[in-house]
Amino acid sequence: MTTIADEVAEGTFEFFRGGDGKIAVEWHEKIDGSYEPKDLSGWSATLQMESLGEVFYQAECVCCPKGVIVAKIPASVIQSGEWGSRLDGTWRIIGYGPEERQEVIGMGYYTIR
């Protein structure tokens, strides 16, 4: 799991054909001099996967009140024909909060084996 504190999380993930994939990010914010898990009540998030110059996969994430955002990618998706030529690329999780707030919460690279 990638952890962030007031910045954008970065991480590299490796997925294997035939298995489920998961990207998880833990978001902390500075409160009174210490870092605490961000309360994600009322937030939603979307995982975007990009390869060959286009976003080719999007999935809704689960946002937990204790600052954890989880995106799951089923094995059936990773094995699909769409992913056949996309052996690597970038991922990003975009969060949508109260009052139309939008933030890139995490981003990085992935490879498929």
PDB file of C-alpha atoms in Angstrom:
ATOM      1  CA  MET A   1       0.000   0.000   0.000  1.00  0.00           C
ATOM      2  CA  THR A   2       1.218   3.485  -0.831  1.00  0.00           C
ATOM      3  CA  THR A   3       0.954   6.113   1.955  1.00  0.00           C
ATOM      4  CA  ILE A   4       0.680   9.868   1.425  1.00  0.00           C
ATOM      5  CA  ALA A   5       0.926  12.800   3.759  1.00  0.00           C
ATOM      6  CA  ASP A   6      -0.106  16.160   2.254  1.00  0.00           C
ATOM      7  CA  GLU A   7       1.312  15.153  -1.148  1.00  0.00           C
ATOM      8  CA  VAL A   8       0.396  12.772  -3.947  1.00  0.00           C
ATOM      9  CA  ALA A   9       1.237   9.115  -3.318  1.00  0.00           C
ATOM     10  CA  GLU A  10       3.475   7.435  -5.866  1.00  0.00           C
ATOM     11  CA  GLY A  11       3.959   3.743  -6.363  1.00  0.00           C
ATOM     12  CA  THR A  12       4.766   1.029  -8.863  1.00  0.00           C
ATOM     13  CA  PHE A  13       2.573  -2.066  -8.995  1.00  0.00           C
ATOM     14  CA  GLU A  14       2.971  -5.372 -10.781  1.00  0.00           C
ATOM     15  CA  PHE A  15      -0.080  -7.391 -11.828  1.00  0.00           C
ATOM     16  CA  PHE A  16      -0.114 -11.018 -12.927  1.00  0.00           C
ATOM     17  CA  ARG A  17      -2.426 -12.456 -15.558  1.00  0.00           C
ATOM     18  CA  GLY A  18      -4.787 -14.917 -13.940  1.00  0.00           C
ATOM     19  CA  GLY A  19      -4.846 -13.094 -10.603  1.00  0.00           C
ATOM     20  CA  ASP A  20      -6.805 -10.211  -9.137  1.00  0.00           C
ATOM     21  CA  GLY A  21      -5.076  -6.847  -8.837  1.00  0.00           C
ATOM     22  CA  LYS A  22      -5.402  -4.216  -6.136  1.00  0.00           C
ATOM     23  CA  ILE A  23      -4.054  -0.706  -5.613  1.00  0.00           C
ATOM     24  CA  ALA A  24      -4.442   0.768  -2.148  1.00  0.00           C
ATOM     25  CA  VAL A  25      -3.488   4.228  -0.940  1.00  0.00           C
ATOM     26  CA  GLU A  26      -3.506   5.476   2.653  1.00  0.00           C
ATOM     27  CA  TRP A  27      -3.978   9.245   2.994  1.00  0.00           C
ATOM     28  CA  HIS A  28      -2.745  11.122   6.078  1.00  0.00           C
ATOM     29  CA  GLU A  29      -3.090  14.838   6.791  1.00  0.00           C
ATOM     30  CA  LYS A  30      -1.230  17.008   9.260  1.00  0.00           C
ATOM     31  CA  ILE A  31      -3.403  18.009  12.226  1.00  0.00           C
ATOM     32  CA  ASP A  32      -1.903  19.902  15.175  1.00  0.00           C
ATOM     33  CA  GLY A  33       1.641  18.858  14.296  1.00  0.00           C
ATOM     34  CA  SER A  34       1.015  15.148  13.768  1.00  0.00           C
ATOM     35  CA  TYR A  35      -0.189  13.101  10.820  1.00  0.00           C
ATOM     36  CA  GLU A  36      -3.606  11.469  11.137  1.00  0.00           C
ATOM     37  CA  PRO A  37      -5.603   9.341   8.673  1.00  0.00           C
ATOM     38  CA  LYS A  38      -7.777  11.573   6.491  1.00  0.00           C
ATOM     39  CA  ASP A  39     -11.497  11.210   7.107  1.00  0.00           C
ATOM     40  CA  LEU A  40     -12.864  10.188   3.718  1.00  0.00           C
ATOM     41  CA  SER A  41     -16.521  10.267   4.707  1.00  0.00           C
ATOM     42  CA  GLY A  42     -18.395  11.787   1.778  1.00  0.00           C
ATOM     43  CA  TRP A  43     -15.561  11.123  -0.682  1.00  0.00           C
ATOM     44  CA  SER A  44     -15.581   8.960  -3.793  1.00  0.00           C
ATOM     45  CA  ALA A  45     -12.638   7.988  -5.990  1.00  0.00           C
ATOM     46  CA  THR A  46     -11.911   6.558  -9.418  1.00  0.00           C
ATOM     47  CA  LEU A  47      -8.925   4.521 -10.607  1.00  0.00           C
ATOM     48  CA  GLN A  48      -7.730   5.368 -14.122  1.00  0.00           C
ATOM     49  CA  MET A  49      -5.251   3.175 -15.989  1.00  0.00           C
ATOM     50  CA  GLU A  50      -3.477   4.599 -19.020  1.00  0.00           C
ATOM     51  CA  SER A  51      -1.389   2.926 -21.700  1.00  0.00           C
ATOM     52  CA  LEU A  52      -0.511   3.655 -25.309  1.00  0.00           C
ATOM     53  CA  GLY A  53      -1.578   7.285 -24.817  1.00  0.00           C
ATOM     54  CA  GLU A  54      -5.138   6.686 -23.632  1.00  0.00           C
ATOM     55  CA  VAL A  55      -7.127   5.913 -20.504  1.00  0.00           C
ATOM     56  CA  PHE A  56      -8.380   2.417 -21.253  1.00  0.00           C
ATOM     57  CA  TYR A  57      -9.729   1.304 -17.865  1.00  0.00           C
ATOM     58  CA  GLN A  58     -11.609   3.059 -15.061  1.00  0.00           C
ATOM     59  CA  ALA A  59     -13.044   1.625 -11.859  1.00  0.00           C
ATOM     60  CA  GLU A  60     -14.742   3.033  -8.798  1.00  0.00           C
ATOM     61  CA  CYS A  61     -12.690   2.784  -5.610  1.00  0.00           C
ATOM     62  CA  VAL A  62     -13.776   2.096  -2.043  1.00  0.00           C
ATOM     63  CA  CYS A  63     -13.083   5.026   0.317  1.00  0.00           C
ATOM     64  CA  CYS A  64     -12.818   4.153   4.009  1.00  0.00           C
ATOM     65  CA  PRO A  65     -13.305   6.689   6.816  1.00  0.00           C
ATOM     66  CA  LYS A  66      -9.776   5.966   8.131  1.00  0.00           C
ATOM     67  CA  GLY A  67      -7.989   7.316   5.046  1.00  0.00           C
ATOM     68  CA  VAL A  68      -7.690   4.153   2.943  1.00  0.00           C
ATOM     69  CA  ILE A  69      -8.719   4.067  -0.719  1.00  0.00           C
ATOM     70  CA  VAL A  70      -8.822   0.677  -2.463  1.00  0.00           C
ATOM     71  CA  ALA A  71      -9.184  -0.073  -6.171  1.00  0.00           C
ATOM     72  CA  LYS A  72      -9.708  -3.680  -7.208  1.00  0.00           C
ATOM     73  CA  ILE A  73      -9.059  -5.056 -10.670  1.00  0.00           C
ATOM     74  CA  PRO A  74     -10.636  -8.480 -11.253  1.00  0.00           C
ATOM     75  CA  ALA A  75      -8.566 -11.215 -12.920  1.00  0.00           C
ATOM     76  CA  SER A  76     -11.127 -11.377 -15.738  1.00  0.00           C
ATOM     77  CA  VAL A  77     -10.327  -7.750 -16.625  1.00  0.00           C
ATOM     78  CA  ILE A  78      -6.545  -8.255 -16.561  1.00  0.00           C
ATOM     79  CA  GLN A  79      -6.919 -11.321 -18.836  1.00  0.00           C
ATOM     80  CA  SER A  80      -9.232  -9.555 -21.308  1.00  0.00           C
ATOM     81  CA  GLY A  81      -8.137  -8.789 -24.846  1.00  0.00           C
ATOM     82  CA  GLU A  82      -8.081  -5.053 -24.111  1.00  0.00           C
ATOM     83  CA  TRP A  83      -5.116  -5.592 -21.778  1.00  0.00           C
ATOM     84  CA  GLY A  84      -3.223  -7.892 -24.183  1.00  0.00           C
ATOM     85  CA  SER A  85      -1.067  -5.155 -25.714  1.00  0.00           C
ATOM     86  CA  ARG A  86      -0.896  -3.011 -22.590  1.00  0.00           C
ATOM     87  CA  LEU A  87       1.963  -4.530 -20.622  1.00  0.00           C
ATOM     88  CA  ASP A  88       2.821  -1.327 -18.789  1.00  0.00           C
ATOM     89  CA  GLY A  89       1.574   2.189 -18.254  1.00  0.00           C
ATOM     90  CA  THR A  90       0.479   4.623 -15.599  1.00  0.00           C
ATOM     91  CA  TRP A  91      -2.272   4.603 -12.976  1.00  0.00           C
ATOM     92  CA  ARG A  92      -3.905   7.414 -11.034  1.00  0.00           C
ATOM     93  CA  ILE A  93      -6.578   7.638  -8.368  1.00  0.00           C
ATOM     94  CA  ILE A  94      -8.689  10.785  -8.464  1.00  0.00           C
ATOM     95  CA  GLY A  95     -10.696  11.651  -5.364  1.00  0.00           C
ATOM     96  CA  TYR A  96     -13.918  13.647  -5.340  1.00  0.00           C
ATOM     97  CA  GLY A  97     -14.770  15.297  -2.050  1.00  0.00           C
ATOM     98  CA  PRO A  98     -17.311  17.634  -0.557  1.00  0.00           C
ATOM     99  CA  GLU A  99     -18.026  20.934  -2.310  1.00  0.00           C
ATOM    100  CA  GLU A 100     -16.877  19.561  -5.693  1.00  0.00           C
ATOM    101  CA  ARG A 101     -13.287  19.218  -4.464  1.00  0.00           C
ATOM    102  CA  GLN A 102     -11.162  17.081  -6.805  1.00  0.00           C
ATOM    103  CA  GLU A 103      -7.657  15.793  -6.042  1.00  0.00           C
ATOM    104  CA  VAL A 104      -5.176  13.389  -7.544  1.00  0.00           C
ATOM    105  CA  ILE A 105      -4.630  11.131  -4.537  1.00  0.00           C
ATOM    106  CA  GLY A 106      -2.166   8.646  -5.989  1.00  0.00           C
ATOM    107  CA  MET A 107      -0.303   7.926  -9.178  1.00  0.00           C
ATOM    108  CA  GLY A 108       2.451   5.781 -10.543  1.00  0.00           C
ATOM    109  CA  TYR A 109       3.371   2.995 -12.906  1.00  0.00           C
ATOM    110  CA  TYR A 110       2.230  -0.581 -13.430  1.00  0.00           C
ATOM    111  CA  THR A 111       3.427  -3.613 -15.328  1.00  0.00           C
ATOM    112  CA  ILE A 112       1.572  -6.782 -16.273  1.00  0.00           C
ATOM    113  CA  ARG A 113       3.306 -10.158 -16.315  1.00  0.00           C
TER     114      ARG A 113
END
